[in-house]
mmCIF file of N, CA, C and O in Angstrom:
data_model
loop_
_atom_site.group_PDB
_atom_site.id
_atom_site.type_symbol
_atom_site.label_atom_id
_atom_site.label_comp_id
_atom_site.label_asym_id
_atom_site.label_seq_id
_atom_site.Cartn_x
_atom_site.Cartn_y
_atom_site.Cartn_z
ATOM 1 N N PRO A 192 137.586 101.914 143.664
ATOM 2 C CA PRO A 192 137.215 102.549 142.761
ATOM 3 C C PRO A 192 137.026 101.774 141.450
ATOM 4 O O PRO A 192 135.875 102.027 140.630
ATOM 5 N N GLN A 193 137.752 100.716 141.149
ATOM 6 C CA GLN A 193 137.867 99.961 140.160
ATOM 7 C C GLN A 193 136.221 99.324 139.914
ATOM 8 O O GLN A 193 135.668 98.918 138.690
ATOM 9 N N GLN A 194 135.490 98.838 141.249
ATOM 10 C CA GLN A 194 134.338 98.087 140.944
ATOM 11 C C GLN A 194 133.216 98.908 140.411
ATOM 12 O O GLN A 194 132.303 98.404 140.301
ATOM 13 N N SER A 195 133.581 100.146 140.699
ATOM 14 C CA SER A 195 132.473 101.052 140.608
ATOM 15 C C SER A 195 132.360 101.855 139.184
ATOM 16 O O SER A 195 131.352 102.516 138.924
ATOM 17 N N HIS A 196 133.447 101.422 138.282
ATOM 18 C CA HIS A 196 133.451 101.937 136.759
ATOM 19 C C HIS A 196 132.613 101.562 136.186
ATOM 20 O O HIS A 196 131.972 102.890 135.476
ATOM 21 N N ASN A 197 131.969 100.495 136.079
ATOM 22 C CA ASN A 197 130.798 100.244 135.088
ATOM 23 C C ASN A 197 129.372 100.210 136.015
ATOM 24 O O ASN A 197 128.717 99.652 135.312
ATOM 25 N N ASP A 198 128.957 100.857 136.792
ATOM 26 C CA ASP A 198 127.904 100.877 137.824
ATOM 27 C C ASP A 198 127.307 102.102 137.354
ATOM 28 O O ASP A 198 127.711 103.094 137.260
ATOM 29 N N PRO A 199 126.103 101.697 136.520
ATOM 30 C CA PRO A 199 125.026 102.934 136.106
ATOM 31 C C PRO A 199 124.565 104.088 137.366
ATOM 32 O O PRO A 199 124.435 104.929 136.578
ATOM 33 N N LEU A 200 124.485 103.581 138.448
ATOM 34 C CA LEU A 200 124.327 104.539 139.141
ATOM 35 C C LEU A 200 125.539 105.549 139.708
ATOM 36 O O LEU A 200 125.290 106.515 140.594
ATOM 37 N N VAL A 201 126.664 105.509 139.037
ATOM 38 C CA VAL A 201 127.887 105.882 139.521
ATOM 39 C C VAL A 201 128.069 106.973 138.606
ATOM 40 O O VAL A 201 128.465 106.767 137.205
ATOM 41 N N ASP A 202 128.225 108.346 138.802
ATOM 42 C CA ASP A 202 128.602 109.525 137.726
ATOM 43 C C ASP A 202 129.911 109.594 137.631
ATOM 44 O O ASP A 202 130.710 109.825 136.393
ATOM 45 N N GLN A 203 130.708 109.423 138.836
ATOM 46 C CA GLN A 203 132.010 109.730 138.589
ATOM 47 C C GLN A 203 133.055 108.950 139.718
ATOM 48 O O GLN A 203 132.432 108.691 141.047
ATOM 49 N N VAL A 204 134.144 108.022 139.451
ATOM 50 C CA VAL A 204 134.947 107.636 140.269
ATOM 51 C C VAL A 204 136.153 108.423 140.727
ATOM 52 O O VAL A 204 136.605 108.773 139.739
ATOM 53 N N TYR A 205 136.474 108.439 141.798
ATOM 54 C CA TYR A 205 137.745 109.277 142.426
ATOM 55 C C TYR A 205 138.675 108.394 143.283
ATOM 56 O O TYR A 205 138.031 107.669 144.191
ATOM 57 N N GLY A 206 139.672 108.260 142.781
ATOM 58 C CA GLY A 206 140.799 107.302 143.647
ATOM 59 C C GLY A 206 141.468 108.531 144.333
ATOM 60 O O GLY A 206 141.655 109.583 144.288
ATOM 61 N N GLN A 207 142.311 107.532 145.252
ATOM 62 C CA GLN A 207 143.153 108.649 146.104
ATOM 63 C C GLN A 207 144.160 109.492 145.550
ATOM 64 O O GLN A 207 144.022 110.498 146.234
ATOM 65 N N GLU A 208 144.708 109.202 144.522
ATOM 66 C CA GLU A 208 145.178 109.999 143.467
ATOM 67 C C GLU A 208 144.427 111.418 142.956
ATOM 68 O O GLU A 208 145.085 112.333 142.223
ATOM 69 N N SER A 209 142.973 111.215 143.326
ATOM 70 C CA SER A 209 142.451 112.176 142.553
ATOM 71 C C SER A 209 141.420 113.361 143.680
ATOM 72 O O SER A 209 140.375 113.918 143.470
ATOM 73 N N LEU A 210 142.152 113.176 144.947
ATOM 74 C CA LEU A 210 141.353 114.028 146.020
ATOM 75 C C LEU A 210 140.981 115.377 145.800
ATOM 76 O O LEU A 210 140.203 115.945 146.158
ATOM 77 N N ASN A 211 142.105 116.017 145.099
ATOM 78 C CA ASN A 211 141.961 117.160 145.295
ATOM 79 C C ASN A 211 140.874 117.884 144.113
ATOM 80 O O ASN A 211 140.352 119.109 143.998
ATOM 81 N N GLN A 212 140.453 117.018 143.003
ATOM 82 C CA GLN A 212 139.707 117.113 142.031
ATOM 83 C C GLN A 212 138.308 116.847 142.356
ATOM 84 O O GLN A 212 137.416 117.639 142.042
ATOM 85 N N LEU A 213 138.256 116.053 143.559
ATOM 86 C CA LEU A 213 137.013 115.602 144.048
ATOM 87 C C LEU A 213 136.447 116.862 145.128
ATOM 88 O O LEU A 213 135.367 117.305 144.922
ATOM 89 N N PHE A 214 137.510 117.257 145.815
ATOM 90 C CA PHE A 214 137.320 118.384 146.715
ATOM 91 C C PHE A 214 137.074 119.644 145.853
ATOM 92 O O PHE A 214 135.976 120.380 146.087
ATOM 93 N N ALA A 215 137.459 119.721 144.461
ATOM 94 C CA ALA A 215 137.202 120.766 143.465
ATOM 95 C C ALA A 215 135.846 120.961 143.192
ATOM 96 O O ALA A 215 134.886 121.886 142.954
ATOM 97 N N GLU A 216 135.231 119.846 142.905
ATOM 98 C CA GLU A 216 134.119 119.392 142.097
ATOM 99 C C GLU A 216 133.057 119.420 143.114
ATOM 100 O O GLU A 216 131.404 119.066 142.442
ATOM 101 N N SER A 217 132.977 118.785 144.455
ATOM 102 C CA SER A 217 132.354 118.408 145.321
ATOM 103 C C SER A 217 131.430 119.732 146.252
ATOM 104 O O SER A 217 131.919 120.036 146.715
ATOM 105 N N ASP A 218 130.061 119.472 146.390
ATOM 106 C CA ASP A 218 129.278 120.384 147.536
ATOM 107 C C ASP A 218 129.856 119.929 148.545
ATOM 108 O O ASP A 218 129.756 120.552 149.929
ATOM 109 N N TYR A 219 129.652 118.399 148.678
ATOM 110 C CA TYR A 219 129.460 117.518 150.002
ATOM 111 C C TYR A 219 130.511 116.483 149.703
ATOM 112 O O TYR A 219 130.654 115.454 149.269
ATOM 113 N N ILE A 220 131.584 116.297 150.716
ATOM 114 C CA ILE A 220 132.449 115.300 151.021
ATOM 115 C C ILE A 220 132.407 114.464 151.949
ATOM 116 O O ILE A 220 132.480 114.926 153.119
ATOM 117 N N LEU A 221 131.944 113.062 151.786
ATOM 118 C CA LEU A 221 131.811 112.207 152.675
ATOM 119 C C LEU A 221 133.197 111.469 153.016
ATOM 120 O O LEU A 221 133.307 110.553 152.069
ATOM 121 N N CYS A 222 133.932 111.353 154.192
ATOM 122 C CA CYS A 222 135.196 110.604 154.091
ATOM 123 C C CYS A 222 134.564 109.028 155.186
ATOM 124 O O CYS A 222 134.301 109.735 156.278
ATOM 125 N N SER A 223 134.582 108.214 154.837
ATOM 126 C CA SER A 223 134.516 107.165 155.794
ATOM 127 C C SER A 223 135.491 105.899 155.576
ATOM 128 O O SER A 223 135.419 104.621 155.450
ATOM 129 N N ALA A 224 136.831 106.210 155.133
ATOM 130 C CA ALA A 224 137.861 105.660 154.806
ATOM 131 C C ALA A 224 138.325 104.728 156.364
ATOM 132 O O ALA A 224 138.380 105.374 157.436
ATOM 133 N N PRO A 225 138.788 103.588 156.150
ATOM 134 C CA PRO A 225 139.128 102.716 157.114
ATOM 135 C C PRO A 225 140.907 103.628 157.495
ATOM 136 O O PRO A 225 141.628 104.088 156.684
ATOM 137 N N LEU A 226 141.171 103.673 158.652
ATOM 138 C CA LEU A 226 142.509 103.990 159.051
ATOM 139 C C LEU A 226 143.486 103.075 158.885
ATOM 140 O O LEU A 226 143.425 101.898 159.370
ATOM 141 N N THR A 227 144.294 103.190 157.812
ATOM 142 C CA THR A 227 145.536 102.373 157.872
ATOM 143 C C THR A 227 146.785 102.977 157.398
ATOM 144 O O THR A 227 146.570 104.364 157.037
ATOM 145 N N PRO A 228 147.927 102.624 157.190
ATOM 146 C CA PRO A 228 148.936 103.289 157.144
ATOM 147 C C PRO A 228 148.864 104.229 155.578
ATOM 148 O O PRO A 228 149.453 105.567 155.980
ATOM 149 N N GLU A 229 148.360 103.659 154.819
ATOM 150 C CA GLU A 229 147.964 104.964 153.366
ATOM 151 C C GLU A 229 146.891 105.743 153.702
ATOM 152 O O GLU A 229 147.101 106.852 152.939
ATOM 153 N N THR A 230 145.708 105.440 154.562
ATOM 154 C CA THR A 230 144.991 106.676 154.873
ATOM 155 C C THR A 230 145.239 107.711 155.858
ATOM 156 O O THR A 230 144.676 108.565 155.984
ATOM 157 N N GLU A 231 146.204 107.350 156.524
ATOM 158 C CA GLU A 231 146.363 108.302 157.832
ATOM 159 C C GLU A 231 146.924 109.732 156.979
ATOM 160 O O GLU A 231 148.035 109.775 156.232
ATOM 161 N N LYS A 232 146.305 110.818 157.617
ATOM 162 C CA LYS A 232 146.440 112.471 157.249
ATOM 163 C C LYS A 232 146.268 112.299 155.750
ATOM 164 O O LYS A 232 146.718 113.274 154.950
ATOM 165 N N MET A 233 145.608 111.196 155.127
ATOM 166 C CA MET A 233 144.894 111.250 153.498
ATOM 167 C C MET A 233 144.430 112.678 153.148
ATOM 168 O O MET A 233 144.909 113.088 151.982
ATOM 169 N N ILE A 234 143.750 113.377 153.997
ATOM 170 C CA ILE A 234 143.063 114.365 153.889
ATOM 171 C C ILE A 234 143.681 115.748 154.636
ATOM 172 O O ILE A 234 143.669 115.710 155.784
ATOM 173 N N GLY A 235 144.028 116.764 154.027
ATOM 174 C CA GLY A 235 144.601 118.043 154.814
ATOM 175 C C GLY A 235 144.366 119.361 153.784
ATOM 176 O O GLY A 235 143.591 119.094 153.248
ATOM 177 N N LYS A 236 145.662 120.038 154.289
ATOM 178 C CA LYS A 236 145.814 121.226 153.830
ATOM 179 C C LYS A 236 145.649 121.314 152.219
ATOM 180 O O LYS A 236 144.641 122.248 151.835
ATOM 181 N N GLU A 237 146.222 120.681 151.640
ATOM 182 C CA GLU A 237 146.296 120.359 150.164
ATOM 183 C C GLU A 237 144.963 120.481 149.504
ATOM 184 O O GLU A 237 144.264 121.221 148.884
ATOM 185 N N GLN A 238 144.309 119.337 150.209
ATOM 186 C CA GLN A 238 142.722 119.272 149.799
ATOM 187 C C GLN A 238 141.935 120.132 150.192
ATOM 188 O O GLN A 238 141.010 120.592 149.040
ATOM 189 N N PHE A 239 141.884 120.804 151.359
ATOM 190 C CA PHE A 239 141.007 122.227 151.631
ATOM 191 C C PHE A 239 141.221 122.967 150.918
ATOM 192 O O PHE A 239 140.493 123.881 150.666
ATOM 193 N N ASP A 240 142.616 123.275 150.564
ATOM 194 C CA ASP A 240 142.697 124.192 149.498
ATOM 195 C C ASP A 240 142.364 124.137 148.111
ATOM 196 O O ASP A 240 141.766 125.449 147.262
ATOM 197 N N HIS A 241 141.956 123.345 147.842
ATOM 198 C CA HIS A 241 141.200 122.742 146.205
ATOM 199 C C HIS A 241 139.718 122.748 146.484
ATOM 200 O O HIS A 241 138.894 122.457 145.727
ATOM 201 N N ALA A 242 139.141 123.199 147.722
ATOM 202 C CA ALA A 242 137.504 122.787 148.087
ATOM 203 C C ALA A 242 136.926 123.887 147.243
ATOM 204 O O ALA A 242 137.277 124.890 146.853
ATOM 205 N N LYS A 243 135.743 123.476 146.640
ATOM 206 C CA LYS A 243 134.743 124.078 145.767
ATOM 207 C C LYS A 243 134.265 125.559 146.303
ATOM 208 O O LYS A 243 134.331 125.751 147.953
ATOM 209 N N ARG A 244 134.534 126.422 145.318
ATOM 210 C CA ARG A 244 134.271 127.726 145.986
ATOM 211 C C ARG A 244 132.974 128.237 145.399
ATOM 212 O O ARG A 244 132.527 127.816 144.825
ATOM 213 N N GLN A 245 132.307 129.127 146.379
ATOM 214 C CA GLN A 245 130.985 129.840 146.093
ATOM 215 C C GLN A 245 130.996 130.749 144.942
ATOM 216 O O GLN A 245 132.192 131.414 144.901
ATOM 217 N N PRO A 246 130.155 130.509 143.947
ATOM 218 C CA PRO A 246 130.173 131.505 142.796
ATOM 219 C C PRO A 246 130.164 132.694 143.023
ATOM 220 O O PRO A 246 129.472 133.081 143.863
ATOM 221 N N GLY A 247 131.146 133.864 142.698
ATOM 222 C CA GLY A 247 131.286 135.036 142.840
ATOM 223 C C GLY A 247 131.350 135.508 143.971
ATOM 224 O O GLY A 247 131.393 136.349 144.739
ATOM 225 N N GLY A 248 131.948 134.252 144.799
ATOM 226 C CA GLY A 248 132.108 134.237 146.318
ATOM 227 C C GLY A 248 133.641 134.668 146.774
ATOM 228 O O GLY A 248 134.014 134.485 147.771
ATOM 229 N N GLY A 249 134.295 134.781 145.472
ATOM 230 C CA GLY A 249 135.895 135.110 145.895
ATOM 231 C C GLY A 249 136.708 133.772 146.462
ATOM 232 O O GLY A 249 136.225 132.504 146.041
ATOM 233 N N ASN A 250 136.784 133.937 147.555
ATOM 234 C CA ASN A 250 137.746 132.309 148.219
ATOM 235 C C ASN A 250 136.810 132.053 149.531
ATOM 236 O O ASN A 250 137.361 131.083 149.780
ATOM 237 N N ARG A 251 135.576 132.564 149.202
ATOM 238 C CA ARG A 251 134.566 131.707 150.400
ATOM 239 C C ARG A 251 134.175 130.171 149.692
ATOM 240 O O ARG A 251 133.733 130.452 148.570
ATOM 241 N N GLY A 252 134.525 129.220 150.507
ATOM 242 C CA GLY A 252 134.218 127.991 150.008
ATOM 243 C C GLY A 252 132.601 127.757 150.117
ATOM 244 O O GLY A 252 132.150 128.099 151.224
ATOM 245 N N SER A 253 132.010 126.109 149.223
ATOM 246 C CA SER A 253 131.010 126.293 149.413
ATOM 247 C C SER A 253 130.744 124.695 149.705
ATOM 248 O O SER A 253 129.658 124.134 149.675
ATOM 249 N N ALA A 254 132.047 124.100 150.116
ATOM 250 C CA ALA A 254 131.930 122.879 150.335
ATOM 251 C C ALA A 254 132.022 122.176 151.744
ATOM 252 O O ALA A 254 132.011 123.167 152.641
ATOM 253 N N VAL A 255 131.060 121.360 152.068
ATOM 254 C CA VAL A 255 131.213 120.951 153.493
ATOM 255 C C VAL A 255 131.539 119.510 153.414
ATOM 256 O O VAL A 255 131.476 118.423 152.858
ATOM 257 N N PHE A 256 132.519 119.269 154.526
ATOM 258 C CA PHE A 256 133.306 117.985 154.901
ATOM 259 C C PHE A 256 132.677 117.043 155.835
ATOM 260 O O PHE A 256 132.731 118.094 156.809
ATOM 261 N N ILE A 257 132.442 115.716 155.803
ATOM 262 C CA ILE A 257 132.005 115.092 156.699
ATOM 263 C C ILE A 257 132.906 113.786 156.683
ATOM 264 O O ILE A 257 133.143 112.903 155.966
ATOM 265 N N ASN A 258 133.341 113.777 158.148
ATOM 266 C CA ASN A 258 133.985 112.300 158.088
ATOM 267 C C ASN A 258 133.406 111.738 159.298
ATOM 268 O O ASN A 258 133.534 111.990 160.133
ATOM 269 N N VAL A 259 132.993 110.521 159.122
ATOM 270 C CA VAL A 259 132.690 109.393 159.421
ATOM 271 C C VAL A 259 133.521 108.268 160.087
ATOM 272 O O VAL A 259 133.234 107.192 160.581
ATOM 273 N N GLY A 260 134.722 108.455 159.520
ATOM 274 C CA GLY A 260 135.741 107.560 159.647
ATOM 275 C C GLY A 260 136.685 107.748 160.491
ATOM 276 O O GLY A 260 136.333 108.548 161.875
ATOM 277 N N ARG A 261 137.573 107.407 160.650
ATOM 278 C CA ARG A 261 138.596 107.127 161.978
ATOM 279 C C ARG A 261 139.256 108.591 161.587
ATOM 280 O O ARG A 261 139.758 109.112 160.989
ATOM 281 N N GLY A 262 139.323 109.460 162.927
ATOM 282 C CA GLY A 262 139.944 110.683 163.093
ATOM 283 C C GLY A 262 141.328 110.921 162.467
ATOM 284 O O GLY A 262 141.595 112.186 161.676
ATOM 285 N N PRO A 263 142.352 110.396 162.700
ATOM 286 C CA PRO A 263 143.857 110.302 161.961
ATOM 287 C C PRO A 263 143.754 110.184 160.638
ATOM 288 O O PRO A 263 144.703 110.895 159.658
ATOM 289 N N ILE A 264 142.564 110.054 159.785
ATOM 290 C CA ILE A 264 142.657 110.618 158.502
ATOM 291 C C ILE A 264 142.855 111.621 157.814
ATOM 292 O O ILE A 264 143.385 112.007 156.958
ATOM 293 N N VAL A 265 142.338 112.860 159.126
ATOM 294 C CA VAL A 265 141.825 113.832 158.613
ATOM 295 C C VAL A 265 143.069 114.568 159.364
ATOM 296 O O VAL A 265 143.362 114.822 160.529
ATOM 297 N N ASP A 266 143.974 115.871 158.569
ATOM 298 C CA ASP A 266 144.697 116.334 159.620
ATOM 299 C C ASP A 266 143.905 117.486 160.381
ATOM 300 O O ASP A 266 143.331 118.976 159.507
ATOM 301 N N GLU A 267 143.585 117.676 161.335
ATOM 302 C CA GLU A 267 142.396 118.316 162.379
ATOM 303 C C GLU A 267 143.107 119.648 162.247
ATOM 304 O O GLU A 267 142.064 120.499 161.819
ATOM 305 N N PRO A 268 144.135 120.264 162.616
ATOM 306 C CA PRO A 268 144.720 121.619 162.037
ATOM 307 C C PRO A 268 144.449 122.136 161.150
ATOM 308 O O PRO A 268 143.678 123.315 160.927
ATOM 309 N N ALA A 269 144.517 120.978 160.103
ATOM 310 C CA ALA A 269 144.279 121.773 158.553
ATOM 311 C C ALA A 269 142.866 121.846 158.460
ATOM 312 O O ALA A 269 142.340 123.208 157.533
ATOM 313 N N LEU A 270 141.888 121.234 158.951
ATOM 314 C CA LEU A 270 140.681 121.285 158.956
ATOM 315 C C LEU A 270 139.864 122.624 159.321
ATOM 316 O O LEU A 270 139.205 123.415 158.867
ATOM 317 N N VAL A 271 140.758 122.636 161.044
ATOM 318 C CA VAL A 271 139.917 123.941 161.604
ATOM 319 C C VAL A 271 140.656 125.208 161.051
ATOM 320 O O VAL A 271 139.702 126.268 161.031
ATOM 321 N N GLU A 272 141.942 125.519 160.354
ATOM 322 C CA GLU A 272 142.400 126.306 160.072
ATOM 323 C C GLU A 272 141.208 126.832 158.378
ATOM 324 O O GLU A 272 140.918 127.517 158.014
ATOM 325 N N ALA A 273 140.714 125.652 157.670
ATOM 326 C CA ALA A 273 140.305 125.866 156.587
ATOM 327 C C ALA A 273 138.817 126.222 157.141
ATOM 328 O O ALA A 273 138.345 126.903 156.373
ATOM 329 N N LEU A 274 138.193 125.827 158.013
ATOM 330 C CA LEU A 274 136.748 126.367 158.474
ATOM 331 C C LEU A 274 137.083 127.796 159.038
ATOM 332 O O LEU A 274 136.376 128.767 158.739
ATOM 333 N N MET A 275 137.984 128.155 159.815
ATOM 334 C CA MET A 275 138.184 129.460 160.302
ATOM 335 C C MET A 275 138.365 130.373 159.190
ATOM 336 O O MET A 275 138.003 131.576 159.220
ATOM 337 N N ASP A 276 138.937 130.308 158.337
ATOM 338 C CA ASP A 276 139.476 131.134 157.300
ATOM 339 C C ASP A 276 138.311 131.104 155.716
ATOM 340 O O ASP A 276 138.711 131.690 154.857
ATOM 341 N N GLY A 277 137.317 130.479 155.863
ATOM 342 C CA GLY A 277 136.354 130.230 155.090
ATOM 343 C C GLY A 277 136.301 129.123 153.683
ATOM 344 O O GLY A 277 135.487 129.567 152.919
ATOM 345 N N ARG A 278 137.736 128.893 153.651
ATOM 346 C CA ARG A 278 137.938 127.707 152.824
ATOM 347 C C ARG A 278 136.840 126.472 152.682
ATOM 348 O O ARG A 278 136.332 125.896 151.567
ATOM 349 N N LEU A 279 136.254 126.012 153.862
ATOM 350 C CA LEU A 279 134.962 124.879 153.886
ATOM 351 C C LEU A 279 133.792 125.955 154.585
ATOM 352 O O LEU A 279 134.091 126.489 155.275
ATOM 353 N N LYS A 280 132.778 125.643 154.205
ATOM 354 C CA LYS A 280 131.533 126.141 154.649
ATOM 355 C C LYS A 280 131.166 125.503 155.725
ATOM 356 O O LYS A 280 130.527 126.146 156.780
ATOM 357 N N GLY A 281 131.562 124.152 156.200
ATOM 358 C CA GLY A 281 130.948 123.344 156.958
ATOM 359 C C GLY A 281 131.759 121.934 157.108
ATOM 360 O O GLY A 281 132.691 121.517 156.252
ATOM 361 N N ALA A 282 131.538 121.637 158.724
ATOM 362 C CA ALA A 282 132.184 120.186 158.491
ATOM 363 C C ALA A 282 131.108 119.239 159.757
ATOM 364 O O ALA A 282 130.816 120.091 160.556
ATOM 365 N N GLY A 283 131.361 118.035 159.363
ATOM 366 C CA GLY A 283 130.842 117.331 160.550
ATOM 367 C C GLY A 283 131.582 116.484 160.864
ATOM 368 O O GLY A 283 132.285 115.478 159.570
ATOM 369 N N LEU A 284 131.861 116.105 162.254
ATOM 370 C CA LEU A 284 132.653 114.781 162.397
ATOM 371 C C LEU A 284 132.141 113.968 163.383
ATOM 372 O O LEU A 284 131.100 114.209 164.072
#
């Protein structure tokens, strides 16, 4: 993230400590992180709980989560739960 701070094409930089904010502000979240001990289960229930909501849609999510990285980065049962209860609009794996 530090390398992107002065990039004129970057509006906002989110580090791993800001994932909840990223989920709350983003319509599409693309995860392409490498699988490391630090990234295993990096995305889970807490992040999906913060996913952007549809305006006036109550608890219906408007965010789409796309994971092109390694599977274990995402807590898959938490992802399925977020899709089933509508916290996420959709997902691509």
